[in-house]
């Protein structure tokens, strides 16, 4: 049982303060309360724990648990916790993945790394229970979790400006930069800024080492390597947490896209899939005017509105793309309007 005080978390969010040591936010409260729990109890195929919101009525038959998980994901991807930062493309308003979040490479003290381990346990729970988490992470993060090699395309996907600067450094001649004019274009030392905006030396004494025409490729290689691996500590902590719930060796069986789908689901609602997974109860049928009206309204909804509809009837914003083949995936019966078809078992 996990008892959480959402008022404390709400007051924190309103104040603009950061729950740096995980004590006030819903995520932090859960982290503190469940840290002493035997990890075997987190390996259930059903929900891993029950949730009570202090001062709020409601029996946790699954909906309260899902709402708590949704709340934690929202906190992780906000200023309430120090664990994630907006990707540089979002901050600079350029490129793709402007809605994505990256592990904060500067969140590296003992408590914060323990919080990343707890997050890893939540990812493991999501894999076991198929209760999805609304996590907006770019491919760079999912690839790191399954140990898939990353490269310039991944860096471009989170920090276009740095990638373009590296493109120039790797091809000075193509950009018209000669030895004679190099210092007119580059007045740098062996330092860079990470995704949190903090300055980091790329080598010992890097702040005092100038970038020259002779060493510019070494500088570019060091920057590319660091920026692609800046969150190594945080990713390792997440993987340690996952390993307590699911065998981490199994992660190598997933592609990064498959892991994302199993943990975070599909961000786009496929209405044809939803219709194929739907049956009608209480005397309703697909030909009823109010049912036809519902489907027509969904056709005209934006993606955000469709996600809100999914959350209203199911408690989640996302769903797996193989929902039609899963007996316990998208269940829309909670509101009494439509229910998911059950996959017929062999021999039944």
C-alpha positions as a LaTeX table, in Angstrom:
\begin{tabular}{lrrr}
\hline
Residue & $x$ (\AA) & $y$ (\AA) & $z$ (\AA) \\
\hline
Unk1 & 0.00 & 0.00 & 0.00 \\
Unk2 & 1.32 & 3.42 & $-0.96$ \\
Unk3 & $-0.28$ & 6.50 & 0.63 \\
Unk4 & 0.36 & 9.73 & $-1.24$ \\
Unk5 & $-0.49$ & 13.31 & $-0.46$ \\
Unk6 & $-1.36$ & 15.04 & $-3.72$ \\
Unk7 & $-1.97$ & 18.38 & $-1.98$ \\
Unk8 & 1.68 & 18.55 & $-0.95$ \\
Unk9 & 2.69 & 17.73 & $-4.52$ \\
Unk10 & 0.29 & 20.33 & $-5.92$ \\
Unk11 & 1.63 & 23.01 & $-3.56$ \\
Unk12 & 5.15 & 22.12 & $-4.69$ \\
Unk13 & 4.24 & 22.51 & $-8.36$ \\
Unk14 & 2.50 & 25.84 & $-7.69$ \\
Unk15 & 5.52 & 27.16 & $-5.79$ \\
Unk16 & 7.88 & 26.46 & $-8.68$ \\
Unk17 & 10.32 & 24.71 & $-6.34$ \\
Unk18 & 12.14 & 21.48 & $-7.21$ \\
Unk19 & 11.80 & 18.31 & $-5.15$ \\
Unk20 & 15.54 & 17.66 & $-5.35$ \\
Unk21 & 15.66 & 14.88 & $-2.75$ \\
Unk22 & 12.31 & 13.21 & $-3.51$ \\
Unk23 & 10.18 & 13.96 & $-0.46$ \\
Unk24 & 7.23 & 16.09 & $-1.57$ \\
Unk25 & 6.24 & 15.16 & $-5.13$ \\
Unk26 & 4.02 & 12.12 & $-5.72$ \\
Unk27 & 7.03 & 10.44 & $-7.37$ \\
Unk28 & 9.20 & 11.32 & $-4.39$ \\
Unk29 & 6.65 & 10.08 & $-1.85$ \\
Unk30 & 6.32 & 6.81 & $-3.72$ \\
Unk31 & 10.11 & 6.52 & $-3.99$ \\
Unk32 & 10.48 & 6.95 & $-0.23$ \\
Unk33 & 7.62 & 4.64 & 0.76 \\
Unk34 & 8.48 & 1.79 & $-1.59$ \\
Unk35 & 12.27 & 1.87 & $-1.21$ \\
Unk36 & 12.07 & $-0.60$ & 1.67 \\
Unk37 & 9.65 & $-2.92$ & $-0.13$ \\
Unk38 & 10.96 & $-6.34$ & $-1.09$ \\
Unk39 & 11.64 & $-6.22$ & $-4.83$ \\
Unk40 & 9.93 & $-9.59$ & $-5.30$ \\
Unk41 & 6.62 & $-7.82$ & $-4.65$ \\
Unk42 & 7.25 & $-5.55$ & $-7.63$ \\
Unk43 & 7.42 & $-8.52$ & $-10.02$ \\
Unk44 & 3.69 & $-9.18$ & $-10.10$ \\
Unk45 & 1.88 & $-9.37$ & $-13.43$ \\
Unk46 & $-0.96$ & $-7.40$ & $-11.85$ \\
Unk47 & $-0.49$ & $-3.88$ & $-10.45$ \\
Unk48 & 2.60 & $-3.86$ & $-8.27$ \\
Unk49 & 1.08 & $-1.94$ & $-5.37$ \\
Unk50 & $-2.15$ & $-0.26$ & $-4.29$ \\
Unk51 & $-2.48$ & 3.49 & $-3.95$ \\
Unk52 & $-4.43$ & 5.72 & $-1.56$ \\
Unk53 & $-4.54$ & 9.47 & $-2.01$ \\
Unk54 & $-4.64$ & 11.01 & 1.46 \\
Unk55 & $-7.87$ & 12.94 & 2.05 \\
Unk56 & $-9.48$ & 11.65 & $-1.17$ \\
Unk57 & $-12.14$ & 8.99 & $-1.45$ \\
Unk58 & $-11.71$ & 6.16 & $-3.89$ \\
Unk59 & $-10.96$ & 2.48 & $-3.77$ \\
Unk60 & $-8.00$ & 1.38 & $-5.85$ \\
Unk61 & $-9.48$ & $-1.14$ & $-8.27$ \\
Unk62 & $-6.90$ & $-0.06$ & $-10.83$ \\
Unk63 & $-7.97$ & 3.47 & $-11.73$ \\
Unk64 & $-6.30$ & 5.15 & $-8.75$ \\
Unk65 & $-3.09$ & 3.24 & $-9.46$ \\
Unk66 & $-3.14$ & 4.33 & $-13.10$ \\
Unk67 & $-3.81$ & 7.93 & $-12.13$ \\
Unk68 & $-0.90$ & 7.87 & $-9.69$ \\
Unk69 & 1.43 & 6.54 & $-12.39$ \\
Unk70 & 0.20 & 9.21 & $-14.79$ \\
Unk71 & 0.82 & 11.88 & $-12.15$ \\
Unk72 & 4.37 & 10.64 & $-11.59$ \\
Unk73 & 5.13 & 10.73 & $-15.33$ \\
Unk74 & 3.85 & 14.29 & $-15.49$ \\
Unk75 & 6.09 & 15.28 & $-12.57$ \\
Unk76 & 9.14 & 13.63 & $-14.13$ \\
Unk77 & 8.63 & 15.72 & $-17.24$ \\
Unk78 & 8.24 & 19.05 & $-15.48$ \\
Unk79 & 10.17 & 21.37 & $-13.23$ \\
Unk80 & 8.95 & 19.60 & $-10.09$ \\
Unk81 & 11.75 & 17.00 & $-10.21$ \\
Unk82 & 15.41 & 17.38 & $-11.21$ \\
Unk83 & 15.66 & 14.10 & $-13.11$ \\
Unk84 & 14.78 & 15.21 & $-16.65$ \\
Unk85 & 15.29 & 18.32 & $-18.77$ \\
Unk86 & 13.74 & 19.43 & $-22.03$ \\
Unk87 & 15.89 & 18.43 & $-24.97$ \\
Unk88 & 17.89 & 21.37 & $-26.42$ \\
Unk89 & 15.77 & 21.36 & $-29.59$ \\
Unk90 & 12.79 & 22.21 & $-27.39$ \\
Unk91 & 14.65 & 24.98 & $-25.56$ \\
Unk92 & 15.94 & 26.49 & $-28.82$ \\
Unk93 & 12.75 & 25.92 & $-30.81$ \\
Unk94 & 14.45 & 24.11 & $-33.69$ \\
Unk95 & 14.50 & 20.64 & $-35.22$ \\
Unk96 & 12.46 & 17.62 & $-34.18$ \\
Unk97 & 11.52 & 16.10 & $-30.83$ \\
Unk98 & 10.66 & 19.44 & $-29.27$ \\
Unk99 & 8.23 & 17.66 & $-26.96$ \\
Unk100 & 10.86 & 15.23 & $-25.67$ \\
Unk101 & 12.76 & 15.03 & $-22.38$ \\
Unk102 & 16.28 & 13.81 & $-21.61$ \\
Unk103 & 17.83 & 12.46 & $-18.40$ \\
Unk104 & 19.49 & 15.34 & $-16.59$ \\
Unk105 & 23.24 & 14.63 & $-16.76$ \\
Unk106 & 23.76 & 16.95 & $-13.78$ \\
Unk107 & 21.39 & 14.95 & $-11.55$ \\
Unk108 & 24.17 & 12.78 & $-10.22$ \\
Unk109 & 24.14 & 12.81 & $-6.44$ \\
Unk110 & 23.39 & 9.65 & $-4.47$ \\
Unk111 & 19.72 & 10.41 & $-3.84$ \\
Unk112 & 19.04 & 11.43 & $-7.43$ \\
Unk113 & 20.70 & 8.31 & $-8.83$ \\
Unk114 & 18.59 & 6.24 & $-6.43$ \\
Unk115 & 15.53 & 8.03 & $-7.82$ \\
Unk116 & 16.62 & 7.03 & $-11.33$ \\
Unk117 & 16.88 & 3.43 & $-10.09$ \\
Unk118 & 13.33 & 3.68 & $-8.78$ \\
Unk119 & 12.23 & 5.00 & $-12.16$ \\
Unk120 & 13.87 & 1.91 & $-13.68$ \\
Unk121 & 11.73 & $-0.24$ & $-11.39$ \\
Unk122 & 8.63 & 1.55 & $-12.69$ \\
Unk123 & 9.74 & 0.77 & $-16.25$ \\
Unk124 & 10.17 & $-2.88$ & $-15.27$ \\
Unk125 & 6.72 & $-2.89$ & $-13.69$ \\
Unk126 & 5.28 & $-1.43$ & $-16.91$ \\
Unk127 & 6.87 & $-4.24$ & $-18.91$ \\
Unk128 & 5.43 & $-6.89$ & $-16.57$ \\
Unk129 & 1.96 & $-5.46$ & $-16.07$ \\
Unk130 & 1.44 & $-3.77$ & $-19.47$ \\
Unk131 & 0.35 & $-0.65$ & $-17.58$ \\
Unk132 & 1.82 & 2.02 & $-19.84$ \\
Unk133 & 3.77 & 5.09 & $-18.75$ \\
Unk134 & 3.33 & 8.46 & $-20.50$ \\
Unk135 & 7.02 & 9.10 & $-21.09$ \\
Unk136 & 8.13 & 11.41 & $-23.90$ \\
Unk137 & 11.72 & 10.37 & $-24.55$ \\
Unk138 & 13.61 & 10.61 & $-27.86$ \\
Unk139 & 15.11 & 7.54 & $-29.57$ \\
Unk140 & 18.50 & 8.42 & $-28.05$ \\
Unk141 & 17.24 & 7.37 & $-24.60$ \\
Unk142 & 15.48 & 4.18 & $-25.69$ \\
Unk143 & 18.54 & 3.14 & $-27.68$ \\
Unk144 & 20.74 & 3.63 & $-24.62$ \\
Unk145 & 18.42 & 1.43 & $-22.55$ \\
Unk146 & 18.79 & $-1.48$ & $-24.99$ \\
Unk147 & 22.49 & $-0.76$ & $-25.63$ \\
Unk148 & 21.97 & 0.10 & $-29.31$ \\
Unk149 & 24.76 & 2.20 & $-30.86$ \\
Unk150 & 23.94 & 5.88 & $-31.32$ \\
Unk151 & 25.34 & 8.43 & $-33.75$ \\
Unk152 & 25.03 & 11.89 & $-35.24$ \\
Unk153 & 21.44 & 11.36 & $-36.36$ \\
Unk154 & 20.49 & 10.77 & $-32.71$ \\
Unk155 & 22.34 & 13.90 & $-31.60$ \\
Unk156 & 20.65 & 15.87 & $-34.38$ \\
Unk157 & 17.34 & 14.59 & $-33.04$ \\
Unk158 & 17.87 & 16.30 & $-29.68$ \\
Unk159 & 20.35 & 19.15 & $-30.34$ \\
Unk160 & 20.31 & 20.33 & $-33.94$ \\
Unk161 & 22.50 & 23.37 & $-33.27$ \\
Unk162 & 25.37 & 21.31 & $-31.86$ \\
Unk163 & 25.01 & 18.75 & $-34.67$ \\
Unk164 & 25.26 & 21.52 & $-37.26$ \\
Unk165 & 28.36 & 22.94 & $-35.57$ \\
Unk166 & 29.93 & 19.49 & $-35.64$ \\
Unk167 & 29.03 & 19.09 & $-39.32$ \\
Unk168 & 30.98 & 22.27 & $-39.99$ \\
Unk169 & 33.99 & 21.13 & $-37.95$ \\
Unk170 & 34.09 & 17.79 & $-39.74$ \\
Unk171 & 34.02 & 19.48 & $-43.15$ \\
Unk172 & 35.80 & 22.83 & $-42.84$ \\
Unk173 & 36.82 & 22.88 & $-46.49$ \\
Unk174 & 33.24 & 22.30 & $-47.64$ \\
Unk175 & 32.15 & 25.29 & $-45.54$ \\
Unk176 & 34.93 & 27.53 & $-46.84$ \\
Unk177 & 36.89 & 27.62 & $-43.57$ \\
Unk178 & 40.64 & 27.58 & $-44.18$ \\
Unk179 & 43.56 & 27.53 & $-41.75$ \\
Unk180 & 44.00 & 31.28 & $-42.21$ \\
Unk181 & 40.43 & 32.22 & $-41.25$ \\
Unk182 & 39.77 & 29.45 & $-38.70$ \\
Unk183 & 40.04 & 31.73 & $-35.67$ \\
Unk184 & 37.55 & 34.12 & $-37.28$ \\
Unk185 & 34.93 & 31.36 & $-37.03$ \\
Unk186 & 35.97 & 29.46 & $-33.91$ \\
Unk187 & 37.12 & 30.94 & $-30.62$ \\
Unk188 & 36.54 & 27.94 & $-28.39$ \\
Unk189 & 38.24 & 25.83 & $-25.75$ \\
Unk190 & 37.77 & 22.11 & $-25.03$ \\
Unk191 & 34.51 & 22.61 & $-23.10$ \\
Unk192 & 30.86 & 22.18 & $-23.96$ \\
Unk193 & 27.47 & 22.58 & $-22.35$ \\
Unk194 & 25.41 & 19.52 & $-21.51$ \\
Unk195 & 21.65 & 19.25 & $-21.96$ \\
Unk196 & 21.12 & 20.84 & $-18.54$ \\
Unk197 & 23.12 & 23.89 & $-19.65$ \\
Unk198 & 26.09 & 23.18 & $-17.38$ \\
Unk199 & 29.65 & 23.65 & $-18.66$ \\
Unk200 & 31.73 & 20.47 & $-18.86$ \\
Unk201 & 35.40 & 20.02 & $-19.79$ \\
Unk202 & 35.98 & 17.56 & $-22.62$ \\
Unk203 & 39.46 & 16.68 & $-21.37$ \\
Unk204 & 41.70 & 17.42 & $-18.43$ \\
Unk205 & 42.34 & 21.15 & $-18.37$ \\
Unk206 & 39.93 & 21.58 & $-21.26$ \\
Unk207 & 38.92 & 25.10 & $-20.22$ \\
Unk208 & 42.48 & 26.25 & $-20.83$ \\
Unk209 & 43.07 & 24.34 & $-24.06$ \\
Unk210 & 42.22 & 26.28 & $-27.21$ \\
Unk211 & 40.58 & 24.71 & $-30.24$ \\
Unk212 & 42.88 & 25.17 & $-33.22$ \\
Unk213 & 42.87 & 24.21 & $-36.86$ \\
Unk214 & 45.24 & 21.35 & $-36.01$ \\
Unk215 & 43.11 & 19.84 & $-33.23$ \\
Unk216 & 39.60 & 20.73 & $-34.43$ \\
Unk217 & 38.72 & 17.11 & $-35.36$ \\
Unk218 & 39.85 & 15.92 & $-31.93$ \\
Unk219 & 37.60 & 18.58 & $-30.39$ \\
Unk220 & 34.65 & 17.58 & $-32.58$ \\
Unk221 & 35.11 & 13.89 & $-31.77$ \\
Unk222 & 35.28 & 14.65 & $-28.03$ \\
Unk223 & 32.15 & 16.80 & $-28.14$ \\
Unk224 & 30.17 & 14.27 & $-30.17$ \\
Unk225 & 31.22 & 11.42 & $-27.88$ \\
Unk226 & 30.36 & 13.35 & $-24.72$ \\
Unk227 & 27.00 & 14.64 & $-25.92$ \\
Unk228 & 25.89 & 11.15 & $-26.98$ \\
Unk229 & 27.00 & 9.65 & $-23.66$ \\
Unk230 & 26.37 & 12.51 & $-21.25$ \\
Unk231 & 23.66 & 10.61 & $-19.35$ \\
Unk232 & 25.61 & 7.35 & $-18.98$ \\
Unk233 & 25.35 & 7.47 & $-15.17$ \\
Unk234 & 21.62 & 8.09 & $-15.23$ \\
Unk235 & 20.92 & 5.42 & $-17.88$ \\
Unk236 & 22.98 & 2.90 & $-15.88$ \\
Unk237 & 20.92 & 3.68 & $-12.78$ \\
Unk238 & 17.65 & 3.19 & $-14.70$ \\
Unk239 & 18.93 & $-0.15$ & $-16.00$ \\
Unk240 & 19.92 & $-1.23$ & $-12.48$ \\
Unk241 & 16.39 & $-0.50$ & $-11.33$ \\
Unk242 & 14.87 & $-2.39$ & $-14.25$ \\
Unk243 & 17.11 & $-5.38$ & $-13.49$ \\
Unk244 & 15.46 & $-5.80$ & $-10.08$ \\
Unk245 & 12.07 & $-6.31$ & $-11.75$ \\
Unk246 & 12.85 & $-7.90$ & $-15.12$ \\
Unk247 & 15.99 & $-9.73$ & $-16.32$ \\
Unk248 & 18.04 & $-7.00$ & $-17.98$ \\
Unk249 & 19.45 & $-9.56$ & $-20.41$ \\
Unk250 & 16.03 & $-9.66$ & $-22.02$ \\
Unk251 & 16.35 & $-6.03$ & $-23.07$ \\
Unk252 & 18.74 & $-7.10$ & $-25.81$ \\
Unk253 & 15.81 & $-8.92$ & $-27.42$ \\
Unk254 & 14.03 & $-5.60$ & $-27.99$ \\
Unk255 & 14.74 & $-2.95$ & $-30.54$ \\
Unk256 & 14.56 & 0.54 & $-29.09$ \\
Unk257 & 11.21 & 1.08 & $-30.82$ \\
Unk258 & 9.79 & $-2.16$ & $-29.39$ \\
Unk259 & 10.89 & $-1.22$ & $-25.87$ \\
Unk260 & 9.28 & 2.19 & $-26.22$ \\
Unk261 & 6.06 & 0.60 & $-27.47$ \\
Unk262 & 5.90 & $-1.87$ & $-24.56$ \\
Unk263 & 6.60 & 0.79 & $-21.92$ \\
Unk264 & 5.21 & 4.04 & $-23.31$ \\
Unk265 & 2.76 & 2.77 & $-25.92$ \\
Unk266 & 1.69 & 4.41 & $-29.15$ \\
Unk267 & 1.30 & 8.21 & $-29.07$ \\
Unk268 & $-1.16$ & 8.17 & $-31.99$ \\
Unk269 & $-4.60$ & 6.61 & $-31.63$ \\
Unk270 & $-5.56$ & 4.26 & $-34.47$ \\
Unk271 & $-9.35$ & 4.56 & $-34.63$ \\
Unk272 & $-9.70$ & 1.58 & $-36.94$ \\
Unk273 & $-7.84$ & $-0.53$ & $-34.38$ \\
Unk274 & $-10.02$ & 0.82 & $-31.58$ \\
Unk275 & $-13.19$ & $-0.03$ & $-33.51$ \\
Unk276 & $-11.93$ & $-3.54$ & $-34.23$ \\
Unk277 & $-11.35$ & $-4.04$ & $-30.49$ \\
Unk278 & $-14.81$ & $-2.85$ & $-29.51$ \\
Unk279 & $-18.03$ & $-4.66$ & $-28.68$ \\
Unk280 & $-21.21$ & $-3.16$ & $-27.29$ \\
Unk281 & $-23.07$ & $-3.89$ & $-24.06$ \\
Unk282 & $-26.33$ & $-3.00$ & $-22.35$ \\
Unk283 & $-28.31$ & $-3.44$ & $-25.57$ \\
Unk284 & $-26.24$ & $-0.95$ & $-27.55$ \\
Unk285 & $-25.06$ & $-1.66$ & $-31.10$ \\
Unk286 & $-22.76$ & $-0.07$ & $-33.63$ \\
Unk287 & $-25.78$ & 1.17 & $-35.60$ \\
Unk288 & $-27.24$ & 3.19 & $-32.70$ \\
Unk289 & $-27.24$ & 6.94 & $-33.43$ \\
Unk290 & $-25.38$ & 7.83 & $-30.22$ \\
Unk291 & $-22.66$ & 5.26 & $-30.98$ \\
Unk292 & $-22.29$ & 6.48 & $-34.56$ \\
Unk293 & $-22.14$ & 10.02 & $-33.19$ \\
Unk294 & $-19.34$ & 9.02 & $-30.84$ \\
Unk295 & $-17.21$ & 7.56 & $-33.65$ \\
Unk296 & $-17.90$ & 10.58 & $-35.85$ \\
Unk297 & $-16.80$ & 12.89 & $-33.03$ \\
Unk298 & $-13.60$ & 10.89 & $-32.54$ \\
Unk299 & $-12.84$ & 11.16 & $-36.25$ \\
Unk300 & $-12.94$ & 14.95 & $-35.91$ \\
Unk301 & $-10.93$ & 15.07 & $-32.66$ \\
Unk302 & $-7.32$ & 16.22 & $-32.61$ \\
Unk303 & $-4.71$ & 13.71 & $-31.42$ \\
Unk304 & $-4.64$ & 15.44 & $-28.04$ \\
Unk305 & $-8.43$ & 15.20 & $-27.70$ \\
Unk306 & $-8.36$ & 11.51 & $-28.66$ \\
Unk307 & $-5.75$ & 10.90 & $-25.98$ \\
Unk308 & $-7.97$ & 12.68 & $-23.45$ \\
Unk309 & $-10.88$ & 10.45 & $-24.50$ \\
Unk310 & $-8.71$ & 7.38 & $-24.02$ \\
Unk311 & $-7.71$ & 8.58 & $-20.57$ \\
Unk312 & $-11.38$ & 9.23 & $-19.66$ \\
Unk313 & $-12.52$ & 5.70 & $-20.53$ \\
Unk314 & $-9.37$ & 3.79 & $-19.61$ \\
Unk315 & $-7.13$ & 5.88 & $-17.37$ \\
Unk316 & $-4.22$ & 6.08 & $-19.85$ \\
Unk317 & $-3.17$ & 8.45 & $-22.59$ \\
Unk318 & $-1.47$ & 5.74 & $-24.66$ \\
Unk319 & $-1.97$ & 2.19 & $-25.82$ \\
Unk320 & 0.03 & $-0.57$ & $-27.46$ \\
Unk321 & $-0.14$ & $-1.02$ & $-31.22$ \\
Unk322 & $-0.90$ & $-4.71$ & $-30.80$ \\
Unk323 & $-3.95$ & $-3.99$ & $-28.67$ \\
Unk324 & $-6.15$ & $-6.06$ & $-30.94$ \\
Unk325 & $-4.17$ & $-9.16$ & $-30.04$ \\
Unk326 & $-3.93$ & $-8.50$ & $-26.31$ \\
Unk327 & $-6.65$ & $-9.81$ & $-24.02$ \\
Unk328 & $-5.89$ & $-7.32$ & $-21.26$ \\
Unk329 & $-4.88$ & $-4.19$ & $-23.18$ \\
Unk330 & $-7.35$ & $-1.43$ & $-24.09$ \\
Unk331 & $-10.39$ & $-1.99$ & $-21.90$ \\
Unk332 & $-13.04$ & 0.63 & $-22.60$ \\
Unk333 & $-15.75$ & $-0.94$ & $-20.48$ \\
Unk334 & $-15.23$ & 1.22 & $-17.41$ \\
Unk335 & $-17.79$ & 3.82 & $-18.53$ \\
Unk336 & $-20.40$ & 1.25 & $-19.58$ \\
Unk337 & $-20.54$ & 2.41 & $-23.18$ \\
Unk338 & $-18.19$ & 0.08 & $-25.04$ \\
Unk339 & $-16.06$ & $-2.87$ & $-24.06$ \\
Unk340 & $-13.02$ & $-4.47$ & $-25.60$ \\
Unk341 & $-13.53$ & $-7.79$ & $-27.31$ \\
Unk342 & $-11.88$ & $-10.67$ & $-25.50$ \\
Unk343 & $-9.46$ & $-12.80$ & $-27.44$ \\
Unk344 & $-10.95$ & $-16.26$ & $-27.69$ \\
Unk345 & $-8.72$ & $-18.86$ & $-26.05$ \\
Unk346 & $-7.98$ & $-22.12$ & $-27.79$ \\
Unk347 & $-10.26$ & $-24.85$ & $-26.62$ \\
Unk348 & $-12.72$ & $-22.39$ & $-25.10$ \\
\hline
\end{tabular}
